Coordinates of C-alpha atoms and ligand atoms in Angstrom, one line a residue:
X1 CA -77.3 -17.3 -163.8
X2 CA -76.3 -14.5 -161.4
X3 CA -79.7 -13.0 -161.2
X4 CA -83.2 -13.3 -162.5
X5 CA -85.2 -10.6 -164.3
X6 CA -87.0 -9.5 -161.1
X7 CA -83.6 -9.0 -159.5
X8 CA -82.6 -6.6 -162.3
X9 CA -85.7 -4.6 -161.6
X10 CA -85.2 -4.4 -157.9
X11 CA -81.5 -3.5 -158.4
X12 CA -82.5 -0.7 -160.7
X13 CA -85.1 0.6 -158.3
X14 CA -82.6 0.3 -155.5
X15 CA -80.2 2.4 -157.5
X16 CA -82.9 5.0 -158.1
X17 CA -83.8 5.0 -154.4
X18 CA -80.2 5.5 -153.6
X19 CA -79.8 8.4 -156.0
X20 CA -83.0 9.9 -154.4
X21 CA -81.7 9.4 -150.9
X22 CA -78.4 11.0 -151.8
X23 CA -80.1 13.9 -153.4
X24 CA -82.3 14.3 -150.3
X25 CA -79.4 14.1 -147.9
X26 CA -77.4 16.5 -150.1
X27 CA -80.3 18.8 -150.0
X28 CA -80.7 18.4 -146.2
X29 CA -77.0 19.1 -145.8
X30 CA -77.4 22.2 -147.9
X31 CA -80.4 23.3 -145.8
X32 CA -78.3 22.6 -142.6
X33 CA -75.4 24.6 -144.0
X34 CA -77.7 27.4 -145.0
X35 CA -79.3 27.4 -141.6
X36 CA -75.9 27.4 -140.0
X37 CA -74.8 30.4 -142.1
X38 CA -78.0 32.3 -141.2
X39 CA -77.4 31.6 -137.5
X40 CA -73.8 32.7 -137.8
X41 CA -74.8 35.9 -139.5
X42 CA -77.6 36.5 -136.9
X43 CA -75.2 36.0 -134.0
X44 CA -72.5 38.2 -135.5
X45 CA -75.0 41.0 -136.1
X46 CA -76.1 40.9 -132.5
X47 CA -72.6 41.4 -131.1
X48 CA -72.6 45.2 -131.0
X49 CA -76.0 45.5 -129.4
X50 CA -75.2 42.9 -126.8
X51 CA -72.0 44.8 -125.9
X52 CA -73.9 48.1 -125.6
X53 CA -76.6 46.6 -123.5
X54 CA -74.1 44.8 -121.2
X55 CA -72.3 48.1 -120.9
X56 CA -75.5 50.0 -119.9
X57 CA -76.4 47.3 -117.4
X58 CA -73.0 47.4 -115.8
X59 CA -73.0 51.2 -115.7
X60 CA -76.4 51.2 -113.9
X61 CA -75.2 48.5 -111.4
X62 CA -72.0 50.4 -110.8
X63 CA -74.0 53.7 -110.2
X64 CA -76.3 51.9 -107.7
X65 CA -73.7 49.9 -105.8
X66 CA -71.4 52.9 -105.4
X67 CA -74.3 55.2 -104.3
X68 CA -77.2 53.2 -102.9
X69 CA -80.4 55.2 -103.2
X70 CA -84.0 54.7 -104.5
X71 CA -83.4 56.5 -107.9
X72 CA -80.3 54.5 -108.7
X73 CA -82.0 51.3 -107.8
X74 CA -84.9 52.1 -110.0
X75 CA -82.7 52.9 -112.9
X76 CA -80.7 49.7 -112.5
X77 CA -83.8 47.6 -112.3
X78 CA -85.2 49.2 -115.4
X79 CA -82.1 48.4 -117.5
X80 CA -82.0 44.9 -116.2
X81 CA -85.6 44.2 -116.9
X82 CA -85.2 45.7 -120.4
X83 CA -82.2 43.5 -121.1
X84 CA -83.9 40.4 -119.7
X85 CA -86.6 40.8 -122.2
X86 CA -84.1 41.4 -125.0
X87 CA -82.0 38.3 -124.2
X88 CA -85.2 36.3 -123.9
X89 CA -86.1 37.3 -127.4
X90 CA -82.7 36.4 -128.8
X91 CA -82.8 33.0 -127.1
X92 CA -86.3 32.4 -128.6
X93 CA -84.9 33.2 -132.1
X94 CA -81.8 31.0 -131.6
X95 CA -83.8 28.0 -130.4
X96 CA -85.4 27.9 -133.8
X97 CA -82.2 26.6 -135.1
X98 CA -81.2 22.9 -134.8
X99 CA -77.8 24.1 -133.6
X100 CA -76.8 20.8 -132.0
X101 CA -75.9 19.6 -135.5
X102 CA -73.9 22.7 -136.4
X103 CA -70.4 22.0 -137.6
X104 CA -68.9 25.3 -136.4
X105 CA -68.0 24.4 -132.8
X106 CA -67.5 28.0 -131.8
X107 CA -70.9 29.1 -133.1
X108 CA -72.5 26.1 -131.3
X109 CA -70.8 27.1 -128.0
X110 CA -71.9 30.7 -128.5
X111 CA -75.5 29.7 -129.1
X112 CA -75.5 27.3 -126.1
X113 CA -74.4 30.1 -123.9
X114 CA -76.8 32.7 -125.4
X115 CA -79.8 30.3 -124.9
X116 CA -78.9 29.9 -121.2
X117 CA -81.0 32.7 -119.8
X118 CA -80.6 32.5 -116.0
X119 CA -83.1 34.7 -114.2
X120 CA -84.1 36.3 -117.5
X121 CA -86.1 33.2 -118.2
X122 CA -88.7 34.3 -115.7
X123 CA -91.8 36.2 -116.8
X124 CA -91.2 40.0 -116.4
X125 CA -93.2 40.4 -113.2
X126 CA -91.4 37.5 -111.5
X127 CA -88.1 38.7 -112.7
X128 CA -88.6 42.1 -111.0
X129 CA -89.8 40.4 -107.9
X130 CA -86.6 38.4 -107.8
X131 CA -84.5 41.6 -108.3
X132 CA -86.4 43.2 -105.5
X133 CA -85.7 40.3 -103.1
X134 CA -82.0 40.2 -103.9
X135 CA -81.6 44.0 -103.6
X136 CA -83.6 43.9 -100.4
X137 CA -81.0 41.5 -98.9
X138 CA -77.9 43.1 -100.3
X139 CA -79.0 46.6 -99.5
X140 CA -79.6 45.5 -95.9
X141 CA -76.2 43.9 -95.8
X142 CA -74.5 47.0 -97.2
X143 CA -76.1 49.4 -94.8
X144 CA -76.1 47.7 -91.4
X145 CA -74.8 49.8 -88.6
X146 CA -74.2 48.6 -85.1
X147 CA -73.6 50.3 -81.7
X148 CA -70.3 50.7 -80.0
X149 CA -69.5 48.1 -77.3
X150 CA -68.5 50.7 -74.7
X151 CA -70.4 53.7 -75.8
X152 CA -73.8 52.1 -76.6
X153 CA -75.4 55.2 -77.9
X154 CA -72.8 55.6 -80.6
X155 CA -74.4 53.6 -83.4
X156 CA -72.5 54.3 -86.6
X157 CA -70.2 51.3 -86.9
X158 CA -70.1 49.6 -90.3
X159 CA -68.7 46.2 -91.3
X160 CA -66.0 47.9 -93.3
X161 CA -63.9 49.1 -91.7
X162 CA -64.9 49.1 -88.1
X163 CA -66.2 45.6 -87.4
X164 CA -63.7 43.9 -89.6
X165 CA -60.9 45.7 -87.7
X166 CA -62.3 44.8 -84.3
X167 CA -62.8 41.2 -85.2
X168 CA -59.3 41.0 -86.4
X169 CA -57.6 42.7 -83.6
X170 CA -59.6 42.6 -80.3
X171 CA -58.6 39.8 -78.0
X172 CA -61.5 40.4 -75.6
X173 CA -63.9 37.5 -76.0
X174 CA -66.9 39.4 -74.5
X175 CA -66.3 42.3 -76.9
X176 CA -66.0 39.9 -79.8
X177 CA -69.1 38.1 -78.8
X178 CA -71.0 41.4 -78.6
X179 CA -70.1 42.4 -82.1
X180 CA -70.7 39.0 -83.5
X181 CA -74.3 38.9 -82.2
X182 CA -74.9 42.5 -83.3
X183 CA -73.8 41.7 -86.8
X184 CA -75.6 38.4 -87.3
X185 CA -78.8 39.8 -85.8
X186 CA -78.8 42.7 -88.1
X187 CA -77.3 41.3 -91.3
X188 CA -78.9 37.9 -91.2
X189 CA -82.3 37.6 -89.5
X190 CA -84.1 40.6 -91.1
X191 CA -83.5 39.2 -94.6
X192 CA -85.7 36.1 -94.0
X193 CA -88.8 37.2 -96.0
X194 CA -86.7 38.3 -99.0
X195 CA -84.7 35.1 -98.8
X196 CA -87.8 32.9 -98.9
X197 CA -89.1 34.7 -102.0
X198 CA -85.6 34.5 -103.6
X199 CA -85.5 30.7 -103.1
X200 CA -88.9 30.2 -104.7
X201 CA -88.1 32.4 -107.7
X202 CA -84.6 31.1 -108.1
X203 CA -86.1 27.6 -108.4
X204 CA -88.7 28.7 -110.9
X205 CA -86.0 30.2 -113.1
X206 CA -83.9 27.1 -112.9
X207 CA -86.8 24.9 -114.0
X208 CA -87.6 27.2 -116.9
X209 CA -84.0 26.6 -117.9
X210 CA -84.5 22.9 -117.7
X211 CA -82.5 22.4 -114.5
X212 CA -83.9 20.5 -111.6
X213 CA -83.0 23.2 -109.2
X214 CA -80.8 26.3 -108.7
X215 CA -78.0 24.0 -107.5
X216 CA -77.8 22.3 -110.9
X217 CA -78.0 25.7 -112.6
X218 CA -74.9 26.9 -110.6
X219 CA -73.0 23.6 -111.2
X220 CA -73.6 23.8 -114.9
X221 CA -70.9 26.5 -115.1
X222 CA -68.3 23.8 -114.5
X223 CA -69.4 21.8 -117.5
X224 CA -68.8 18.4 -115.9
X225 CA -71.5 16.1 -114.6
X226 CA -69.2 14.7 -112.0
X227 CA -68.0 18.1 -110.6
X228 CA -69.9 17.9 -107.4
X229 CA -68.5 14.5 -106.6
X230 CA -65.0 15.8 -107.4
X231 CA -65.5 18.7 -105.0
X232 CA -66.7 16.2 -102.2
X233 CA -63.6 14.1 -102.9
X234 CA -61.2 17.1 -102.7
X235 CA -62.7 18.1 -99.3
X236 CA -62.2 14.5 -98.0
X237 CA -58.6 14.5 -99.3
X238 CA -57.8 17.7 -97.4
X239 CA -59.6 16.7 -94.2
X240 CA -56.7 15.1 -92.4
X241 CA -54.6 18.2 -92.9
X242 CA -57.5 20.5 -91.9
X243 CA -58.0 18.5 -88.7
X244 CA -54.3 19.0 -87.7
X245 CA -54.3 22.7 -88.1
X246 CA -57.7 23.0 -86.4
X247 CA -56.4 20.9 -83.4
X248 CA -53.3 23.1 -83.2
X249 CA -55.2 26.4 -83.3
X250 CA -57.7 25.2 -80.7
X251 CA -54.9 24.2 -78.4
X252 CA -53.2 27.6 -78.8
X253 CA -56.4 29.4 -78.2
X254 CA -57.0 27.4 -75.0
X255 CA -53.6 28.5 -73.8
X256 CA -54.6 32.1 -74.3
X257 CA -58.3 32.1 -73.3
X258 CA -58.5 29.1 -71.0
X259 CA -60.8 26.2 -70.6
X260 CA -63.9 28.1 -69.9
X261 CA -63.8 29.9 -73.3
X262 CA -62.3 27.2 -75.5
X263 CA -63.3 23.6 -75.0
X264 CA -60.7 20.8 -75.3
X265 CA -62.6 18.6 -77.7
X266 CA -65.5 20.8 -78.9
X267 CA -65.8 23.1 -81.9
X268 CA -63.8 26.4 -81.7
X269 CA -66.0 29.4 -80.8
X270 CA -65.8 31.3 -84.0
X271 CA -65.6 34.8 -82.7
X272 CA -62.1 34.1 -81.5
X273 CA -60.7 33.4 -85.0
X274 CA -60.1 37.0 -86.3
X275 CA -62.8 37.1 -88.9
X276 CA -66.6 37.6 -88.7
X277 CA -67.3 34.3 -90.6
X278 CA -64.1 32.5 -89.4
X279 CA -63.4 32.0 -93.1
X280 CA -59.7 32.7 -92.7
X281 CA -57.8 32.8 -89.4
X282 CA -54.6 34.6 -90.3
X283 CA -55.6 37.5 -88.0
X284 CA -54.9 35.2 -85.0
X285 CA -51.5 34.1 -86.3
X286 CA -49.8 36.4 -83.8
X287 CA -51.4 34.8 -80.7
X288 CA -51.2 31.2 -82.0
X289 CA -47.9 31.2 -83.9
X290 CA -45.6 28.1 -83.5
X291 CA -42.5 30.1 -82.8
X292 CA -43.3 33.5 -81.3
X293 CA -39.7 34.4 -80.8
X294 CA -38.9 34.1 -84.5
X295 CA -39.8 37.1 -86.7
X296 CA -43.4 37.1 -87.9
X297 CA -44.5 37.6 -91.5
X298 CA -47.1 40.2 -90.8
X299 CA -46.0 43.4 -92.6
X300 CA -49.1 45.5 -91.7
X301 CA -47.2 47.7 -89.3
X302 CA -44.4 48.1 -91.7
X303 CA -46.8 49.2 -94.4
X304 CA -48.2 51.8 -92.1
X305 CA -44.7 53.0 -91.0
X306 CA -43.8 53.4 -94.6
X307 CA -46.8 55.5 -95.3
X308 CA -48.6 53.1 -97.6
X309 CA -52.0 54.1 -98.8
X310 CA -54.5 52.4 -101.1
X311 CA -53.1 54.0 -104.2
X312 CA -49.6 52.8 -103.4
X313 CA -51.0 49.3 -102.9
X314 CA -52.7 49.2 -106.2
X315 CA -49.7 50.6 -108.0
X316 CA -47.6 47.9 -106.5
X317 CA -50.1 45.2 -107.7
X318 CA -50.1 46.7 -111.1
X319 CA -46.3 46.7 -111.2
X320 CA -46.3 43.0 -110.4
X321 CA -48.5 42.2 -113.4
X322 CA -46.4 44.4 -115.6
X323 CA -43.3 42.6 -114.4
X324 CA -44.8 39.4 -115.8
X325 CA -45.2 41.0 -119.2
X326 CA -48.9 41.4 -118.6
X327 CA -51.1 44.4 -119.3
X328 CA -50.7 47.7 -117.4
X329 CA -53.8 49.2 -115.9
X330 CA -55.4 51.7 -118.3
X331 CA -55.6 55.4 -117.3
X332 CA -59.4 55.2 -116.9
X333 CA -59.0 52.6 -114.3
X334 CA -57.4 55.2 -112.0
X335 CA -59.9 57.8 -112.9
X336 CA -63.1 55.8 -112.5
X337 CA -62.3 53.2 -109.7
X338 CA -63.3 53.7 -106.1
X339 CA -60.3 52.5 -104.1
X340 CA -61.2 54.0 -100.7
X341 CA -64.4 54.2 -98.8
X342 CA -66.0 57.6 -99.7
X343 CA -66.4 60.0 -96.7
X344 CA -69.3 62.0 -98.0
X345 CA -71.9 59.9 -96.1
X346 CA -73.4 58.1 -99.0
X347 CA -74.2 54.4 -98.6
X348 CA -72.4 51.9 -100.9
X349 CA -71.5 48.2 -101.3
X350 CA -68.1 48.0 -99.7
X351 CA -67.4 44.4 -100.4
X352 CA -64.5 44.4 -102.9
X353 CA -65.4 43.8 -106.5
X354 CA -63.9 44.2 -110.0
X355 CA -65.9 45.3 -113.0
X356 CA -65.8 44.8 -116.8
X357 CA -67.7 47.4 -118.7
X358 CA -67.7 45.5 -122.0
X359 CA -65.8 48.2 -123.8
X360 CA -62.1 48.4 -124.6
X361 CA -60.1 49.1 -121.5
X362 CA -63.0 50.2 -119.3
X363 CA -62.3 48.2 -116.1
X364 CA -62.8 49.3 -112.5
X365 CA -62.4 48.2 -108.9
X366 CA -64.6 49.2 -106.0
X367 CA -62.9 48.5 -102.7
X368 CA -62.9 50.1 -99.3
X369 CA -59.3 49.4 -98.9
X370 CA -57.5 49.4 -95.5
X371 CA -53.8 49.5 -95.2
X372 CA -53.2 46.0 -94.0
X373 CA -51.4 42.9 -95.3
X374 CA -54.8 41.2 -95.7
X375 CA -56.0 44.0 -98.0
X376 CA -52.8 44.0 -99.9
X377 CA -53.6 40.4 -100.9
X378 CA -57.2 41.5 -101.7
X379 CA -55.8 44.2 -104.0
X380 CA -53.9 41.5 -105.9
X381 CA -57.0 39.4 -105.9
X382 CA -59.1 42.1 -107.5
X383 CA -56.4 43.1 -109.9
X384 CA -56.4 39.4 -111.0
X385 CA -60.0 39.8 -112.1
X386 CA -59.0 43.0 -114.0
X387 CA -56.1 41.3 -115.7
X388 CA -58.5 38.5 -116.9
X389 CA -60.9 41.2 -118.3
X390 CA -58.1 42.8 -120.2
X391 CA -56.7 39.6 -121.6
X392 CA -60.0 38.4 -123.0
X393 CA -61.5 41.6 -124.1
X394 CA -60.9 40.8 -127.7
X395 CA -63.2 37.7 -127.4
X396 CA -66.8 37.8 -128.5
X397 CA -69.1 39.0 -125.6
X398 CA -70.3 35.6 -124.6
X399 CA -66.8 34.4 -124.0
X400 CA -65.8 37.4 -121.9
X401 CA -65.8 35.2 -118.8
X402 CA -63.5 33.0 -116.9
X403 CA -62.8 29.5 -118.1
X404 CA -65.0 28.7 -115.1
X405 CA -65.9 30.9 -112.2
X406 CA -63.1 29.5 -110.1
X407 CA -60.4 30.5 -112.6
X408 CA -61.5 34.1 -112.3
X409 CA -61.0 34.0 -108.6
X410 CA -57.6 32.3 -108.8
X411 CA -55.6 34.7 -111.0
X412 CA -54.8 37.4 -108.5
X413 CA -54.3 34.8 -105.7
X414 CA -51.5 33.2 -107.7
X415 CA -49.6 36.5 -107.5
X416 CA -50.5 36.8 -103.8
X417 CA -48.9 33.4 -103.2
X418 CA -45.6 34.9 -104.5
X419 CA -46.2 38.2 -102.6
X420 CA -46.6 36.4 -99.3
X421 CA -43.1 34.8 -99.5
X422 CA -40.4 36.4 -97.3
X423 CA -38.3 36.5 -100.5
X424 CA -40.8 38.8 -102.2
X425 CA -41.6 40.9 -99.1
X426 CA -37.8 41.6 -98.8
X427 CA -37.7 42.5 -102.5
X428 CA -40.3 45.2 -102.1
X429 CA -38.8 46.5 -98.9
X430 CA -41.5 45.4 -96.4
X431 CA -39.2 42.9 -94.6
X432 CA -35.6 43.6 -93.6
X433 CA -32.8 41.3 -92.5
X434 CA -35.2 38.3 -92.4
X435 CA -33.5 35.0 -91.6
X436 CA -35.4 32.1 -93.1
X437 CA -34.4 29.5 -90.6
X438 CA -36.5 26.4 -89.7
X439 CA -38.6 28.1 -87.1
X440 CA -39.4 31.0 -89.5
X441 CA -40.3 28.5 -92.2
X442 CA -42.8 26.8 -89.9
X443 CA -44.3 30.2 -89.0
X444 CA -44.6 31.0 -92.7
X445 CA -46.3 27.7 -93.6
X446 CA -48.6 28.0 -90.6
X447 CA -49.7 31.5 -91.6
X448 CA -50.4 30.3 -95.1
X449 CA -52.4 27.5 -93.6
X450 CA -54.5 30.0 -91.7
X451 CA -55.1 32.0 -94.9
X452 CA -55.8 29.2 -97.3
X453 CA -56.4 25.8 -95.7
X454 CA -59.1 26.8 -93.2
X455 CA -61.0 28.5 -96.0
X456 CA -61.7 25.3 -97.9
X457 CA -64.4 23.7 -95.6
X458 CA -65.9 27.1 -95.2
X459 CA -66.3 27.7 -98.9
X460 CA -67.6 24.2 -99.3
X461 CA -70.3 24.7 -96.7
X462 CA -71.6 27.9 -98.0
X463 CA -72.8 26.3 -101.3
X464 CA -73.5 22.8 -100.0
X465 CA -75.9 24.6 -97.7
X466 CA -77.5 26.6 -100.5
X467 CA -77.7 23.5 -102.8
X468 CA -79.6 21.8 -100.0
X469 CA -82.1 24.6 -99.8
X470 CA -82.5 24.9 -103.6
X471 CA -83.0 21.2 -103.9
X472 CA -85.6 21.2 -101.1
X473 CA -83.5 18.9 -98.9
X474 CA -83.2 21.6 -96.2
X475 CA -86.6 22.7 -95.1
X476 CA -87.6 26.3 -94.2
X477 CA -88.1 25.4 -90.5
X478 CA -84.6 24.0 -90.2
X479 CA -82.7 26.7 -92.2
X480 CA -80.7 28.1 -89.3
X481 CA -79.8 25.0 -87.3
X482 CA -78.8 23.1 -90.5
X483 CA -76.5 26.0 -91.3
X484 CA -74.7 25.7 -88.0
X485 CA -74.8 21.9 -88.1
X486 CA -72.9 22.0 -91.4
X487 CA -70.5 24.7 -90.3
X488 CA -69.6 22.6 -87.3
X489 CA -69.5 19.4 -89.2
X490 CA -67.1 20.7 -91.9
X491 CA -65.1 23.4 -90.1
X492 CA -65.3 22.4 -86.4
X493 CA -66.4 25.9 -85.3
X494 CA -69.6 27.1 -83.6
X495 CA -71.3 30.4 -82.9
X496 CA -70.4 32.1 -79.6
X497 CA -74.0 32.1 -78.4
X498 CA -76.9 29.7 -78.7
X499 CA -78.8 30.4 -82.0
X500 CA -82.3 29.2 -82.9
X501 CA -84.8 29.1 -85.8
X502 CA -85.8 32.6 -84.7
X503 CA -82.4 33.6 -86.1
X504 CA -81.3 33.4 -89.7
X505 CA -77.5 33.6 -89.9
X506 CA -76.4 32.5 -93.4
X507 CA -77.2 35.9 -95.1
X508 CA -74.8 37.6 -92.7
X509 CA -72.2 36.5 -95.3
X510 CA -72.1 38.8 -98.3
X511 CA -72.4 36.3 -101.0
X512 CA -75.6 34.8 -99.5
X513 CA -77.3 38.1 -99.3
X514 CA -76.0 39.2 -102.7
X515 CA -76.8 35.9 -104.5
X516 CA -73.2 35.2 -105.5
X517 CA -72.4 31.5 -106.1
X518 CA -69.5 30.5 -103.7
X519 CA -68.2 27.2 -105.0
X520 CA -66.0 29.4 -107.2
X521 CA -63.8 30.2 -104.3
X522 CA -63.3 26.6 -103.3
X523 CA -62.4 25.8 -106.8
X524 CA -60.0 28.8 -106.9
X525 CA -58.3 27.7 -103.6
X526 CA -57.6 24.3 -105.1
X527 CA -56.6 25.3 -108.7
X528 CA -54.5 28.3 -107.7
X529 CA -52.0 25.9 -106.2
X530 CA -51.9 24.0 -109.5
X531 CA -51.4 27.3 -111.3
X532 CA -48.8 28.5 -108.8
X533 CA -46.7 25.3 -109.1
X534 CA -46.7 25.5 -112.9
X535 CA -46.0 29.2 -113.0
X536 CA -43.1 28.6 -110.5
X537 CA -41.7 25.9 -112.8
X538 CA -41.9 28.3 -115.7
X539 CA -40.1 30.9 -113.7
X540 CA -37.3 28.5 -112.8
X541 CA -38.3 28.9 -109.2
X542 CA -39.6 25.3 -108.7
X543 CA -37.8 22.1 -109.5
X544 CA -39.5 18.9 -108.4
X545 CA -37.4 17.2 -105.6
X546 CA -35.0 20.1 -105.2
X547 CA -35.1 21.3 -101.6
X548 CA -33.8 24.7 -102.7
X549 CA -36.6 25.2 -105.2
X550 CA -39.9 24.4 -103.5
X551 CA -43.4 25.8 -104.1
X552 CA -43.2 27.4 -100.7
X553 CA -40.4 29.8 -101.4
X554 CA -41.2 30.6 -105.0
X555 CA -41.7 34.2 -106.3
X556 CA -42.7 34.5 -109.9
X557 CA -42.1 38.3 -109.9
X558 CA -40.5 39.5 -113.2
X559 CA -40.9 36.1 -114.9
X560 CA -41.9 36.9 -118.5
X561 CA -42.0 33.2 -119.1
X562 CA -44.5 32.5 -116.4
X563 CA -46.5 35.6 -117.3
X564 CA -46.8 34.7 -121.0
X565 CA -48.2 31.3 -120.3
X566 CA -50.7 32.6 -117.7
X567 CA -51.7 35.2 -120.3
X568 CA -52.3 32.6 -122.9
X569 CA -54.7 30.8 -120.6
X570 CA -56.5 34.0 -119.7
X571 CA -56.9 35.2 -123.3
X572 CA -59.1 32.1 -124.0
X573 CA -61.8 33.5 -121.8
X574 CA -64.6 30.9 -121.8
X575 CA -64.3 30.1 -125.5
X576 CA -63.2 26.5 -124.7
X577 CA -64.2 24.2 -121.9
X578 CA -62.0 24.9 -118.8
X579 CA -59.8 21.8 -119.0
X580 CA -58.4 23.2 -122.3
X581 CA -57.5 26.4 -120.5
X582 CA -56.0 24.6 -117.6
X583 CA -53.9 22.5 -119.9
X584 CA -52.3 25.5 -121.4
X585 CA -50.7 26.5 -118.1
X586 CA -50.4 23.2 -116.2
X587 CA -50.5 20.4 -118.7
X588 CA -53.3 18.9 -116.5
X589 CA -56.9 18.7 -117.5
X590 CA -58.3 18.0 -114.0
X591 CA -58.8 19.9 -110.8
X592 CA -56.6 18.3 -108.3
X593 CA -55.7 18.9 -104.6
X594 CA -52.2 17.4 -105.2
X595 CA -50.5 20.7 -105.6
X596 CA -52.1 22.1 -102.5
X597 CA -51.1 19.0 -100.5
X598 CA -47.6 19.4 -101.8
X599 CA -47.5 23.0 -100.7
X600 CA -48.7 22.1 -97.2
X601 CA -46.8 18.8 -96.7
X602 CA -44.1 20.5 -94.5
X603 CA -46.8 22.1 -92.4
X604 CA -48.6 18.8 -92.1
X605 CA -45.5 16.9 -91.0
X606 CA -44.8 19.5 -88.4
X607 CA -48.3 19.7 -87.1
X608 CA -48.7 15.9 -86.6
X609 CA -45.6 15.8 -84.4
X610 CA -46.4 19.0 -82.6
X611 CA -50.0 18.0 -81.8
X612 CA -48.8 14.7 -80.4
X613 CA -46.2 16.5 -78.3
X614 CA -48.8 18.9 -77.0
X615 CA -51.4 16.2 -76.5
X616 CA -53.8 18.3 -78.5
X617 CA -57.0 16.5 -79.3
X618 CA -57.6 16.0 -83.0
X619 CA -61.2 16.3 -84.3
X620 CA -64.2 17.8 -82.7
X621 CA -67.5 16.9 -81.0
X622 CA -70.9 18.1 -82.1
X623 CA -72.1 21.5 -81.2
X624 CA -75.2 22.3 -79.0
X625 CA -75.2 25.9 -80.1
X626 CA -78.4 25.8 -82.2
X627 CA -81.8 24.9 -80.8
X628 CA -84.6 24.3 -83.3
X629 CA -87.3 25.6 -80.9
Ligands
X8Z1 O1 -65.5 38.0 -102.2 C1 -64.3 37.9 -102.4 C2 -63.5 38.9 -103.2 C3 -64.3 39.5 -104.3 S1 -64.6 38.3 -105.6 C4 -63.1 40.1 -102.3 N1 -63.6 36.9 -101.8 C5 -64.3 35.8 -101.0 C6 -64.8 36.4 -99.7 O2 -64.5 37.5 -99.3 O3 -65.6 35.8 -99.1 C7 -62.2 36.6 -102.0 C8 -61.9 35.4 -101.2 C9 -63.2 34.8 -100.7
ZN2 ZN1 -62.9 37.7 -106.6

């Protein structure tokens, strides 16, 4: 016998149960599918309203930032508060769906993004308090005026253009120190109260969004649990190279300023480095260059001689993008942008920015452009943001973002890497009869090092410091000295005067006062070399192992092939995780310092030999320039 009677019964009931289970699961599946359809319809129907609201908010922010006054601030805050409530409501509705089991990956990704509320998660009263704290800081930053070094009763100097210009060009340590102190005292310290309230509310918002702190909320944009560790590893990888350029610059500055101003083994006094935050040092290339007799690559004077103005600079940037078969700037860009500092006396945020108005072709830049080579690069940087906006404007609103924030920052810089080659500068008539011999090459690599390499530990510190604060690891009574301790540790620089906990210096950097995440720039300065190398390969300008076709002398200008592939990456917006976008251009799915190290290998080789020859000390001792009491 195969089975007994009872077995028959139990088999039958099993079959019945199975039929039942199948029916239930079919039904459940049906319910799931119905729910998914309902969600899809809901999300699609929101699209137009989301665009309109984003547009209104952007218009209000633009109006305020280009004309800072009470009324514009009030209007901006009203729109933002209204929108925060709206997006909170949408998120509440969307959370009713069990969207983690949705089959439509695009829909799932949309809902995940739409339920991430950021500051809008706060109750309305706290949301407006947070807005007030941030606008308090950034308004202070935008409106600081300092008094002239020689004519002390003349007190109308702004960061842009006056202080920026002085820091870049003055070679008088006392004058530089004076302006440094003025700026940090006025742009940093007065923000302390607002900053404390900002930290508290930022933390509350992060926890409402299920993050442990604001640090995790920021890192979430990179969609990779191990991203922080990868960033740490990249900084370690770059460190030997950084130490070499640092040692060389310190040595050269000692030659110029002497032992009493620049120590042999200590950190470099930062006011001597050509930039208020010592974030890039290319403004001191002229006084530290390896081969002063060889022609230098600074074309600022030539730009002035040729009568360049901001409009010309933007037209040239536009022309570069068009030469890559990318999108030409729309007419309204020229009509609505602010490309020069207004002279009608109104206050505005001068820090350069690019804006997407969530319509078709309404994109703008606000920049207090100066006619310098440095700003020529910034023009390309900003136009890179604009090109990204134009390439992804067909995407649904939630995907109208960079693949990650670092991608957005990298696009224009990829073009700048081409613009900065002697080859390109000759092409556009800014450099004539240039002989690219060995000395000139070292000068070129060195200048690139001052513009790119030295930025990496700076960018790292700005957010490592804020992560520390957000995570409660850096305590309020050590905010200032921790900042300088970290700046010294990672960059080997120090303030020109002793600072204390009576001072508060980090908000003297725009992005700290304006609550802009900064890791994006570190990521950009790494991935842009990956993008550059691949674009050069596509342009036929780079062949691995070919000494005639290196990444250092590559100009992708007029390469439709490179342009089309970059375009393909940009057009994805944030519709896919960033490794998918990176793969389109580079074939790689990881952020890697390899391309950057390849770019700077010739500089590294030269610096190691030269620092030995000069007996330049490599590394730095601790700083005693911050006293906690
Ligand atoms: O803030 C900017 C751009 C606007 S996204 C002008 N940058 C960083 C800075 O100025 O600190 C570009 C490079 C770094
Ligand atoms: Zn930018």
